[in-house]
Coordinates of C-alpha atoms and ligand atoms in Angstrom, one line a residue:
X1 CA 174.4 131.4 -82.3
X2 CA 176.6 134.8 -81.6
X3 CA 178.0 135.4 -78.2
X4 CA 180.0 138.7 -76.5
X5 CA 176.2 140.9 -77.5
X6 CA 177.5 143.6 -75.3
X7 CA 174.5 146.3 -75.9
X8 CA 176.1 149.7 -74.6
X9 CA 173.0 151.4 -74.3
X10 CA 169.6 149.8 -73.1
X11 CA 166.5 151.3 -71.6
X12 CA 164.8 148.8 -69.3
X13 CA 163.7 150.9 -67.0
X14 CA 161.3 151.7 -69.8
X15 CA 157.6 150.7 -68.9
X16 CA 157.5 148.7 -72.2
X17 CA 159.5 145.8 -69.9
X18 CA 156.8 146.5 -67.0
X19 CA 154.8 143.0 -67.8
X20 CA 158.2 140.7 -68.7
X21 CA 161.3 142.6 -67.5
X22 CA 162.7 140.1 -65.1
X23 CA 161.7 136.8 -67.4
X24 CA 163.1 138.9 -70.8
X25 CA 166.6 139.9 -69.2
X26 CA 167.4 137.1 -67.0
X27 CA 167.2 134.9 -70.8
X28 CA 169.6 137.4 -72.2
X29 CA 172.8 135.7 -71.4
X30 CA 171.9 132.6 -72.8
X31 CA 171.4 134.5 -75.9
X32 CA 174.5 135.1 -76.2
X33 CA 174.5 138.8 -74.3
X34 CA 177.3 139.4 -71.6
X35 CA 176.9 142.8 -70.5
X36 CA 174.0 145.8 -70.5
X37 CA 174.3 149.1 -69.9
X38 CA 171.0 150.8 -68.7
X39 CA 170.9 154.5 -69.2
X40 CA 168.6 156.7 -67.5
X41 CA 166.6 159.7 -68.4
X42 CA 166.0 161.4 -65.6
X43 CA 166.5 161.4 -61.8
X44 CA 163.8 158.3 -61.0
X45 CA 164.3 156.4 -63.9
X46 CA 168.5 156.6 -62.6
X47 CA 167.0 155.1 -59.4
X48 CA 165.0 152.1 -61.6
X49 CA 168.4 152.0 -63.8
X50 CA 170.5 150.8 -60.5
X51 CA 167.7 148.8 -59.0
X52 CA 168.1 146.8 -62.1
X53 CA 172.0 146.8 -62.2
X54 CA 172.0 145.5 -58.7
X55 CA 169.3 142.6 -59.8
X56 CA 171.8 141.4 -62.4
X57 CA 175.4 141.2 -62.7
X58 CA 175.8 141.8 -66.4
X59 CA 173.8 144.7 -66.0
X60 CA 175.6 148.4 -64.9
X61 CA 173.4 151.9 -64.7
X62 CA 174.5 155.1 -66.1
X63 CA 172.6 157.8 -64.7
X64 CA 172.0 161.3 -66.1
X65 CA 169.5 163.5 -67.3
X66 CA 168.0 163.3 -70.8
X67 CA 167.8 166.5 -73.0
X68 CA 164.0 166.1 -72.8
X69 CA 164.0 166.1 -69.2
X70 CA 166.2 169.1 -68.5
X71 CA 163.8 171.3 -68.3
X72 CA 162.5 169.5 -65.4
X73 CA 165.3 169.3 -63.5
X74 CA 164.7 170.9 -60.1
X75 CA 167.6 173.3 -59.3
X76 CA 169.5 171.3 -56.5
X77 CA 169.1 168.4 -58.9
X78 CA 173.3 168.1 -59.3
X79 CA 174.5 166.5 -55.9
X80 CA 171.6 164.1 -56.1
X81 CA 172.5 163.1 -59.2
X82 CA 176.3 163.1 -58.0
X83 CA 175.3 160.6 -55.2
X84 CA 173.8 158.2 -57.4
X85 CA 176.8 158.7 -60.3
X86 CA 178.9 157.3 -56.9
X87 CA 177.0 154.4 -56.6
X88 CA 178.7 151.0 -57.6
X89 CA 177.1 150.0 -60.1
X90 CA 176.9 153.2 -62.0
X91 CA 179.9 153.5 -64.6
X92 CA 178.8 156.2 -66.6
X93 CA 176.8 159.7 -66.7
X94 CA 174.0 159.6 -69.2
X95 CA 172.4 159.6 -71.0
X96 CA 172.8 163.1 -71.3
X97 CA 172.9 166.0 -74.4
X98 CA 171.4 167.9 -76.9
X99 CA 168.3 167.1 -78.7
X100 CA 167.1 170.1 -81.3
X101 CA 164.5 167.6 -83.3
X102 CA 161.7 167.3 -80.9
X103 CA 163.3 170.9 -78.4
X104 CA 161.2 169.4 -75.0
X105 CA 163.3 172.0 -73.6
X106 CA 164.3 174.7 -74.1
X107 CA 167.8 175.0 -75.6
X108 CA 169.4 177.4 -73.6
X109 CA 168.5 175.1 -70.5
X110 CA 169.4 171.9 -72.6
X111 CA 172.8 173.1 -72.7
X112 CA 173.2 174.7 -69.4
X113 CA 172.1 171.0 -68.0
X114 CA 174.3 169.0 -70.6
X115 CA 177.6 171.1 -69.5
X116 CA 176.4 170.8 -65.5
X117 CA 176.5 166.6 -66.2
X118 CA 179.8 166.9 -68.4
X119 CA 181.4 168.8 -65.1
X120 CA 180.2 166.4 -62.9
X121 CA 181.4 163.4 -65.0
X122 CA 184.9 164.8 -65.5
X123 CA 185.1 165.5 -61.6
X124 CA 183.9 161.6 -61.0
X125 CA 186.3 160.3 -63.7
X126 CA 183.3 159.0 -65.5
X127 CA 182.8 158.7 -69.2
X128 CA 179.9 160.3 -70.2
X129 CA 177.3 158.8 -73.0
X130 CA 175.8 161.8 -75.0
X131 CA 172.5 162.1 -77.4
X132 CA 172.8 164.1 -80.0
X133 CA 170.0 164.6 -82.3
X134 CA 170.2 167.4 -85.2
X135 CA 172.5 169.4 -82.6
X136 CA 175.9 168.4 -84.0
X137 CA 177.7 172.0 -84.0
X138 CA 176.7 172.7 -80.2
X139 CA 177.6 169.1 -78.8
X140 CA 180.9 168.9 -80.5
X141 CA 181.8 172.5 -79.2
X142 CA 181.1 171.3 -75.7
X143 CA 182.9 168.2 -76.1
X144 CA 186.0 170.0 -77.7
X145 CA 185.7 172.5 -74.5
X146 CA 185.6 169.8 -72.1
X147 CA 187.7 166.6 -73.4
X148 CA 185.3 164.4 -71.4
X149 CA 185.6 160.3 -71.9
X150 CA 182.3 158.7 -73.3
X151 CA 180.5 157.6 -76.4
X152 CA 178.4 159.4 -79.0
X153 CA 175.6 156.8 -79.1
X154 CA 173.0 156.4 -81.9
X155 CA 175.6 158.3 -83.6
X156 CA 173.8 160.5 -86.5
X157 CA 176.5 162.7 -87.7
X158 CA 178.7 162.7 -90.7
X159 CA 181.8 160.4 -91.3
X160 CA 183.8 164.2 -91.1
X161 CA 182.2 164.5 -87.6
X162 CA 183.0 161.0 -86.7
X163 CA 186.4 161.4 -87.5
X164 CA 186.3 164.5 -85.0
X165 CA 184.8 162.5 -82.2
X166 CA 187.4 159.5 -82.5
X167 CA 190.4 162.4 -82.5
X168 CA 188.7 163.3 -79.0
X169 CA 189.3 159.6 -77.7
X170 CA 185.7 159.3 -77.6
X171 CA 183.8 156.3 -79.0
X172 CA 181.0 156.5 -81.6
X173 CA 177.4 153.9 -80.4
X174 CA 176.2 152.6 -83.8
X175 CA 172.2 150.5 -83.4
X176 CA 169.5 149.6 -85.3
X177 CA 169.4 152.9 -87.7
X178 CA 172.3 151.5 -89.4
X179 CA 170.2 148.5 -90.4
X180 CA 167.3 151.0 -91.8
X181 CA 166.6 151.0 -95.7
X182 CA 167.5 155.1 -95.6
X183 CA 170.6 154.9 -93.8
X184 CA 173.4 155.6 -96.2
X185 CA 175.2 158.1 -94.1
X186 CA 175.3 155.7 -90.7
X187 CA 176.6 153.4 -92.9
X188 CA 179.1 155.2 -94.3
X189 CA 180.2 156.3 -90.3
X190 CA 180.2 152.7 -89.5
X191 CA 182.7 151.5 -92.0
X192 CA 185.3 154.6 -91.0
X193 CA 185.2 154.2 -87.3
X194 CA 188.9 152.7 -85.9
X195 CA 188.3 149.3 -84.8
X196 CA 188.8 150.8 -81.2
X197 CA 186.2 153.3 -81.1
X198 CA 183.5 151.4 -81.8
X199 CA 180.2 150.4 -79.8
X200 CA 177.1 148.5 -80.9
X201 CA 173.9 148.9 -78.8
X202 CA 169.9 148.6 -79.4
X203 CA 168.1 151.8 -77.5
X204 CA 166.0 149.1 -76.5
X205 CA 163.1 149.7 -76.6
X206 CA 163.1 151.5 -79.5
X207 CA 165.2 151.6 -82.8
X208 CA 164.6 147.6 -83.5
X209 CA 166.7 146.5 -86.6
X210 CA 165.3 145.4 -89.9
X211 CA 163.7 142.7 -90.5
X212 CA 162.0 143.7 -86.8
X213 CA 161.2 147.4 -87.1
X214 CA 158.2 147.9 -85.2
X215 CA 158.9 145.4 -82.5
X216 CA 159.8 146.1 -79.3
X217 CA 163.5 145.8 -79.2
X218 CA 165.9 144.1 -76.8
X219 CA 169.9 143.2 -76.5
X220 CA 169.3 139.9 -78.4
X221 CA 168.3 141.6 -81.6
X222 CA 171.9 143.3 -81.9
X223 CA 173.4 140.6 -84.5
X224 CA 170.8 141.6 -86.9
X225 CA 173.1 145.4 -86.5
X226 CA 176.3 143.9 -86.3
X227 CA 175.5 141.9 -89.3
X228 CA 175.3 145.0 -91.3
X229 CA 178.0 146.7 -89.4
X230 CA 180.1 143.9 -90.6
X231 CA 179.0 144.1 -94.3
X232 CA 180.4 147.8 -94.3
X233 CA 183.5 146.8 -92.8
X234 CA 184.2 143.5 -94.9
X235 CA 184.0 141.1 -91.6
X236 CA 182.0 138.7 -89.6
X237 CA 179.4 139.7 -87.1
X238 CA 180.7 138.2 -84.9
X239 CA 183.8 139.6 -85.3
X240 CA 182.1 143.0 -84.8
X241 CA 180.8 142.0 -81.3
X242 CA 183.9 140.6 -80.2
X243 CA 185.7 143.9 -80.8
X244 CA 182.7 146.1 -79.4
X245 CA 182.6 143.8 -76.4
X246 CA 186.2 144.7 -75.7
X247 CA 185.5 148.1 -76.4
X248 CA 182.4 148.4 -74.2
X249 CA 184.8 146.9 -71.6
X250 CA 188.2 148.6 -71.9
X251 CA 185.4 152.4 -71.9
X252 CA 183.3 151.3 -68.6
X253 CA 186.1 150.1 -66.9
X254 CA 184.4 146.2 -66.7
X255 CA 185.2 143.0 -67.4
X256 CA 182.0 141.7 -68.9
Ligands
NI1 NI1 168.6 156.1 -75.3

């Protein structure tokens, strides 16, 4: 049994929690998870994020909008979203970025809103926690611009980029796609991350480790990562989630 799961990165808000969500993360702790947090995608879905943070104390919001969403983003979006970044349990903007795979939106407008939400989190003294999916050259110029706190999560990089992140301060979220049967280059990230930049997380609902891909995922599954993790890096699992724990803690500003 593994204790300290802190899963920096959860979704749920997601409607694949609508018919158990209260049941499934009310277990969680005795499962060994001591703190979530929920990232939002969008302006309602940061609402649902701190209605759940304020159902459970191990749970904090970060609220932000997604690359996908950005092109919906009405124009007065930014103090709204600056009112609910204020909000108690909110310790982070996000998740927020770049996301050139699927382009929801456009790109000029993906980066216009990415910047607006790296502004805002620098004037809050937020960290910020970033997607970045096949826009690598365009995220790190922004984060070398703006020298915000935060976490690359689902981190999909190189180990040269990594090592460009961690020189920043900032922390590199490593989840279920280090676990998949194709993923020699998160595994090569995950055994060069410093011991203090490192986060675990799920994505939950998505990205479920091996031997569950295909499941819905939730915080409880993040040994199965941290096993692997561990492999790499020649140490226990548990090991591994007592050091992210501490990590999750020391970036969020928690005690968890
Ligand atoms: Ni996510």
């Amino acid at each position: 049994m593994f204790n300290n799961i802190f899963d920096s990165h959860a979704h749920y808000d997601s409607e694949a929690f609508n018919d158990d969500r209260k049941e499934l993360v009310s277990a969680l702790p005795e499962r060994g998870v001591c703190g979530i947090i929920n990232c939002a995608s969008d302006m309602a879905s940061a609402l649902t994020s701190l209605e759940i943070a304020d159902e459970f104390d191990f749970v904090y919001a970060a609220c932000g909008v997604h690359p996908h969403e950005a092109d919906k983003c009405k124009s007065g979006y930014l103090p709204v979203l600056k009112k609910l970044c204020m909000e108690e349990k909110c310790v982070a903007v996000g998740e927020i970025g770049l996301d050139y795979h699927y382009d929801f939106s456009p790109r000029d407008i993906q980066k216009k809103v990415f910047e607006q939400q790296i502004v805002l989190a620098k004037e809050l003294d937020l960290p910020i926690i970033v997607h970045d999916r096949e826009a690598h050259e365009d995220t790190m110029t922004l984060l070398k611009r703006y020298k915000p706190k935060g976490v690359v999560h689902c981190f999909s990089g190189s180990p040269e980029m990594a090592k460009e992140v961690v020189k920043l301060g900032m922390y590199i979220g490593l989840g279920g796609a280090v676990t998949f049967r194709n993923a020699r280059k998160p595994r090569e990230v995950a055994g060069i991350v410093p011991d203090e930049f490192l986060l675990i997380e799920t994505d939950c609902p998505y990205m479920t480790p091996v031997p569950f891909r295909g499941q819905r995922c939730d915080s409880s599954f993040i040994p199965y990562t941290a096993e692997v993790i561990a492999e790499v890096r020649g140490t226990t699992a548990q090991s591994i989630l007592d050091l992210t724990r501490k990590n999750a803690n020391t970036l969020f500003g928690l005690e968890l």
